[in-house]
Amino acid sequence: MIAPRKDILTASDTEVADARAAMRRLTAPMTPAYGTWRNFHSAAEAVLAVISEIGEVVLARTIAVSAQDCDAALLLTISNRHLVALEGISLDASNAEAQDVVAAIERALDGAKSLRFDIAARTPEMPSSARSWSCQALLETLEAPHENTVTPAIIADVKALSVAWLEAEVGVEAGPDAALRALHHMAKARGNFVGQVDQFRQDRPHLALFSMTEQIFAVEVSWQGNLLLAICEASTREDLLAMWRGLVAET
């Protein structure tokens, strides 16, 4: 009978995590050069590419990320495979956890399927705060099951039809400055109205259209706890109403 060996070493959790990250990088397709457009099958793949980029950068760099599909422009300051600063999105970095960072990137790249990565600075000024997020922590958050983070289809559809849109509650927006100013005024007026009317049912799905000019109209849509304000061209009115009727008929 062979006695069991007693000299077998067991790797620590950190070593296992590092090994998995290294294997993921080795098995991943070769990363295209900076300055070229990378195409993805979904926005989820685009988000994964951004987080994977963090894991590729050891020396301090600021990486600019441009999106072709949703006009997003992110600036990621990275050092030693840690994200140390993120610009271009609405995020309170002082209190943000890994899941907050991932959610903010997902919101910014909603609908994006084509990204370009560029080196914006090779010796960036590092933030005074010691707060950072490792690539491993961001990947683990991305791979964890998401709860209540799926954007309802009607919200995504209205965004696609709009000239500008605003999710006032989370501070996410897209569109020309003039249109966004109008939406912020609309959000403020709506907030005052809701505050005065206790019977207002904010949890009920609704769609409201408001004429602004002959060419454009404003939209307010609420569904599953999500509220979106948008400005659309008059030519999209029938498509928007048809989508809403179809959605209501299914529920």
Coordinates of C-alpha atoms in Angstrom, one line a residue:
M1 CA 0.0 0.0 0.0
I2 CA 1.4 3.4 -0.9
A3 CA 1.3 6.0 1.8
P4 CA -0.3 9.4 0.9
R5 CA 2.1 12.2 0.2
K6 CA 2.3 14.9 2.8
D7 CA 4.3 17.5 0.8
I8 CA 1.6 18.6 -1.6
L9 CA 1.2 22.3 -1.6
T10 CA -2.1 24.1 -2.0
A11 CA -2.3 27.3 -3.9
S12 CA -3.9 30.3 -2.1
D13 CA -7.1 31.9 -3.3
T14 CA -5.2 34.9 -4.6
E15 CA -2.8 32.6 -6.6
V16 CA -5.8 30.7 -8.1
A17 CA -7.5 34.0 -9.1
D18 CA -4.3 35.3 -10.7
A19 CA -3.8 32.0 -12.6
R20 CA -7.4 32.1 -13.9
A21 CA -6.9 35.7 -15.0
A22 CA -3.7 34.7 -16.8
M23 CA -5.4 31.8 -18.5
R24 CA -8.3 34.0 -19.6
R25 CA -5.8 36.4 -21.2
L26 CA -3.9 33.6 -22.9
T27 CA -7.0 32.0 -24.4
A28 CA -8.5 35.3 -25.5
P29 CA -8.2 36.3 -29.1
M30 CA -5.3 38.7 -29.9
T31 CA -6.3 42.3 -29.1
P32 CA -6.4 44.5 -32.1
A33 CA -4.1 47.5 -32.2
Y34 CA -5.0 50.8 -30.5
G35 CA -6.7 53.2 -32.9
T36 CA -8.7 50.5 -34.7
W37 CA -12.5 49.8 -34.4
R38 CA -13.4 46.6 -32.8
N39 CA -16.8 45.1 -33.6
F40 CA -18.8 43.0 -31.1
H41 CA -22.0 40.9 -31.3
S42 CA -23.6 42.7 -28.3
A43 CA -23.1 45.6 -25.9
A44 CA -22.3 43.0 -23.2
E45 CA -19.3 41.9 -25.2
A46 CA -18.2 45.6 -25.6
V47 CA -18.4 46.0 -21.8
L48 CA -16.3 42.9 -21.3
A49 CA -13.7 44.3 -23.7
V50 CA -13.4 47.5 -21.7
I51 CA -13.0 45.6 -18.4
S52 CA -10.5 43.2 -20.1
E53 CA -8.5 46.2 -21.2
I54 CA -8.0 47.1 -17.6
G55 CA -6.4 43.7 -17.1
E56 CA -3.9 44.3 -19.9
V57 CA -2.4 47.5 -18.6
V58 CA 0.4 47.4 -16.1
L59 CA 2.2 50.7 -16.5
A60 CA 0.1 53.8 -15.7
R61 CA -1.9 54.8 -18.8
T62 CA -5.1 56.7 -19.6
I63 CA -7.1 54.9 -22.2
A64 CA -9.8 56.6 -24.3
V65 CA -12.7 54.5 -25.3
S66 CA -15.0 55.7 -28.1
A67 CA -18.3 54.0 -29.1
Q68 CA -19.7 54.2 -32.6
D69 CA -23.2 53.3 -31.8
C70 CA -24.1 55.4 -28.8
D71 CA -21.7 58.4 -28.8
A72 CA -20.1 57.3 -25.5
A73 CA -16.6 58.6 -24.7
L74 CA -14.8 57.1 -21.7
L75 CA -11.4 57.9 -20.2
L76 CA -10.0 55.1 -18.1
T77 CA -6.9 55.8 -16.0
I78 CA -5.3 52.4 -15.3
S79 CA -2.3 51.3 -13.3
N80 CA -1.1 47.7 -12.4
R81 CA -4.3 46.2 -13.8
H82 CA -6.4 48.5 -11.5
L83 CA -8.9 51.2 -12.7
V84 CA -8.0 54.3 -10.7
A85 CA -10.2 56.9 -12.4
L86 CA -13.1 56.8 -14.8
E87 CA -14.4 59.9 -16.7
G88 CA -17.2 60.3 -19.1
I89 CA -20.0 58.8 -17.0
S90 CA -22.1 59.8 -14.0
L91 CA -20.4 58.1 -11.0
D92 CA -19.5 59.1 -7.5
A93 CA -16.2 57.3 -7.4
S94 CA -15.6 58.1 -3.7
N95 CA -18.3 55.7 -2.7
A96 CA -18.4 53.4 -5.7
E97 CA -18.0 49.6 -5.4
A98 CA -17.0 47.3 -8.2
Q99 CA -20.7 46.6 -9.1
D100 CA -21.3 50.4 -9.3
V101 CA -18.5 50.8 -11.7
V102 CA -19.6 47.9 -13.9
A103 CA -23.2 49.2 -13.9
A104 CA -22.0 52.7 -14.9
I105 CA -20.0 51.3 -17.8
E106 CA -23.0 49.2 -18.9
R107 CA -25.3 52.3 -18.9
A108 CA -22.7 54.3 -20.9
L109 CA -22.3 51.6 -23.5
D110 CA -25.9 50.7 -23.8
G111 CA -26.4 49.7 -27.5
A112 CA -22.7 49.9 -28.3
K113 CA -21.3 47.2 -30.6
S114 CA -18.2 48.9 -32.0
L115 CA -15.5 50.4 -29.8
R116 CA -12.1 52.1 -30.4
F117 CA -9.3 52.2 -27.8
D118 CA -6.6 54.9 -27.9
I119 CA -3.8 55.8 -25.5
A120 CA -4.7 59.3 -24.3
A121 CA -1.8 59.6 -21.9
R122 CA 1.3 57.5 -21.1
T123 CA 2.2 59.3 -17.9
P124 CA -1.2 60.4 -16.5
E125 CA -1.6 62.3 -13.3
M126 CA -2.8 59.8 -10.7
P127 CA -5.7 60.8 -8.5
S128 CA -4.9 61.7 -4.9
S129 CA -7.5 59.2 -3.7
A130 CA -6.2 55.7 -3.0
R131 CA -9.5 54.2 -4.3
S132 CA -9.2 51.7 -7.2
W133 CA -10.9 48.7 -8.6
S134 CA -9.0 45.6 -9.8
C135 CA -9.8 44.0 -13.1
Q136 CA -10.4 40.8 -11.2
A137 CA -13.1 42.4 -9.0
L138 CA -14.8 44.0 -12.0
L139 CA -14.8 40.7 -13.9
E140 CA -16.3 38.8 -11.0
T141 CA -19.0 41.5 -10.8
L142 CA -19.7 41.2 -14.5
E143 CA -19.9 37.4 -14.4
A144 CA -22.2 37.4 -11.3
P145 CA -26.0 37.1 -11.9
H146 CA -27.6 40.5 -12.5
E147 CA -30.8 41.3 -10.6
N148 CA -33.3 43.9 -11.8
T149 CA -30.7 45.5 -14.2
V150 CA -32.3 44.6 -17.5
T151 CA -33.6 47.6 -19.3
P152 CA -37.2 47.2 -20.5
A153 CA -37.5 46.9 -24.2
I154 CA -39.7 50.0 -24.5
I155 CA -37.1 52.1 -22.8
A156 CA -34.4 51.0 -25.2
D157 CA -36.7 51.4 -28.2
V158 CA -37.6 55.0 -27.2
K159 CA -33.9 55.8 -26.8
A160 CA -33.2 54.4 -30.3
L161 CA -36.0 56.6 -31.8
S162 CA -35.1 59.8 -29.9
V163 CA -32.9 62.8 -30.7
A164 CA -32.1 63.1 -27.0
W165 CA -33.0 61.2 -23.8
L166 CA -32.6 61.5 -20.0
E167 CA -33.0 59.0 -17.2
A168 CA -33.3 61.7 -14.5
E169 CA -33.2 59.3 -11.5
V170 CA -29.8 57.8 -12.4
G171 CA -28.3 60.9 -14.2
V172 CA -27.7 59.1 -17.5
E173 CA -28.3 61.1 -20.7
A174 CA -27.4 61.4 -24.4
G175 CA -28.0 64.0 -27.1
P176 CA -27.3 67.6 -28.0
D177 CA -26.9 70.1 -25.2
A178 CA -29.9 72.2 -26.1
A179 CA -32.2 69.2 -26.2
L180 CA -30.8 67.9 -22.9
R181 CA -31.4 71.3 -21.2
A182 CA -35.1 71.1 -22.3
L183 CA -35.3 67.6 -20.8
H184 CA -33.8 68.7 -17.5
H185 CA -36.4 71.5 -17.3
M186 CA -39.1 68.9 -18.0
A187 CA -37.7 66.6 -15.3
K188 CA -37.7 69.5 -12.8
A189 CA -41.3 70.5 -13.6
R190 CA -42.4 66.8 -13.4
G191 CA -40.7 66.5 -10.0
N192 CA -42.6 69.5 -8.6
F193 CA -45.9 68.1 -10.0
V194 CA -45.4 64.7 -8.5
G195 CA -44.5 66.1 -5.2
Q196 CA -47.8 68.0 -5.0
V197 CA -50.0 65.1 -6.1
D198 CA -50.0 62.3 -3.6
Q199 CA -52.4 60.2 -5.6
F200 CA -50.1 60.1 -8.6
R201 CA -49.3 56.5 -9.3
Q202 CA -45.6 56.4 -10.3
D203 CA -45.6 52.6 -10.4
R204 CA -48.1 52.3 -13.2
P205 CA -46.9 52.0 -16.8
H206 CA -47.7 55.0 -18.8
L207 CA -46.7 56.8 -22.0
A208 CA -47.3 60.6 -22.5
L209 CA -46.5 62.7 -25.6
F210 CA -46.1 66.5 -25.5
S211 CA -45.9 68.6 -28.7
M212 CA -43.0 71.0 -28.7
T213 CA -43.0 72.2 -32.3
E214 CA -44.3 70.8 -35.6
Q215 CA -41.0 68.9 -36.0
I216 CA -40.5 67.5 -32.5
F217 CA -42.3 66.2 -29.5
A218 CA -41.4 65.2 -25.9
V219 CA -42.0 61.7 -24.5
E220 CA -42.4 60.5 -21.0
V221 CA -42.5 56.7 -20.6
S222 CA -42.6 54.7 -17.3
W223 CA -42.3 50.9 -17.2
Q224 CA -41.3 48.5 -14.4
G225 CA -39.9 51.3 -12.3
N226 CA -37.9 52.9 -15.1
L227 CA -38.7 56.5 -16.1
L228 CA -37.4 58.0 -19.4
L229 CA -37.8 61.5 -20.8
A230 CA -37.0 62.0 -24.5
I231 CA -37.3 64.2 -27.5
C232 CA -38.3 62.6 -30.8
E233 CA -38.9 63.9 -34.3
A234 CA -42.5 64.0 -35.5
S235 CA -41.9 61.3 -38.0
T236 CA -41.4 58.7 -35.3
R237 CA -44.8 59.3 -33.5
E238 CA -46.6 56.4 -35.2
D239 CA -43.8 53.9 -34.7
L240 CA -43.6 54.9 -31.0
L241 CA -47.4 54.5 -30.5
A242 CA -47.4 51.2 -32.3
M243 CA -44.6 49.8 -30.1
W244 CA -46.5 51.0 -27.0
R245 CA -49.8 49.4 -28.1
G246 CA -48.0 46.1 -28.9
L247 CA -46.3 46.1 -25.5
V248 CA -49.5 46.9 -23.6
A249 CA -51.4 44.2 -25.5
E250 CA -48.8 41.6 -24.4
T251 CA -49.2 42.4 -20.7

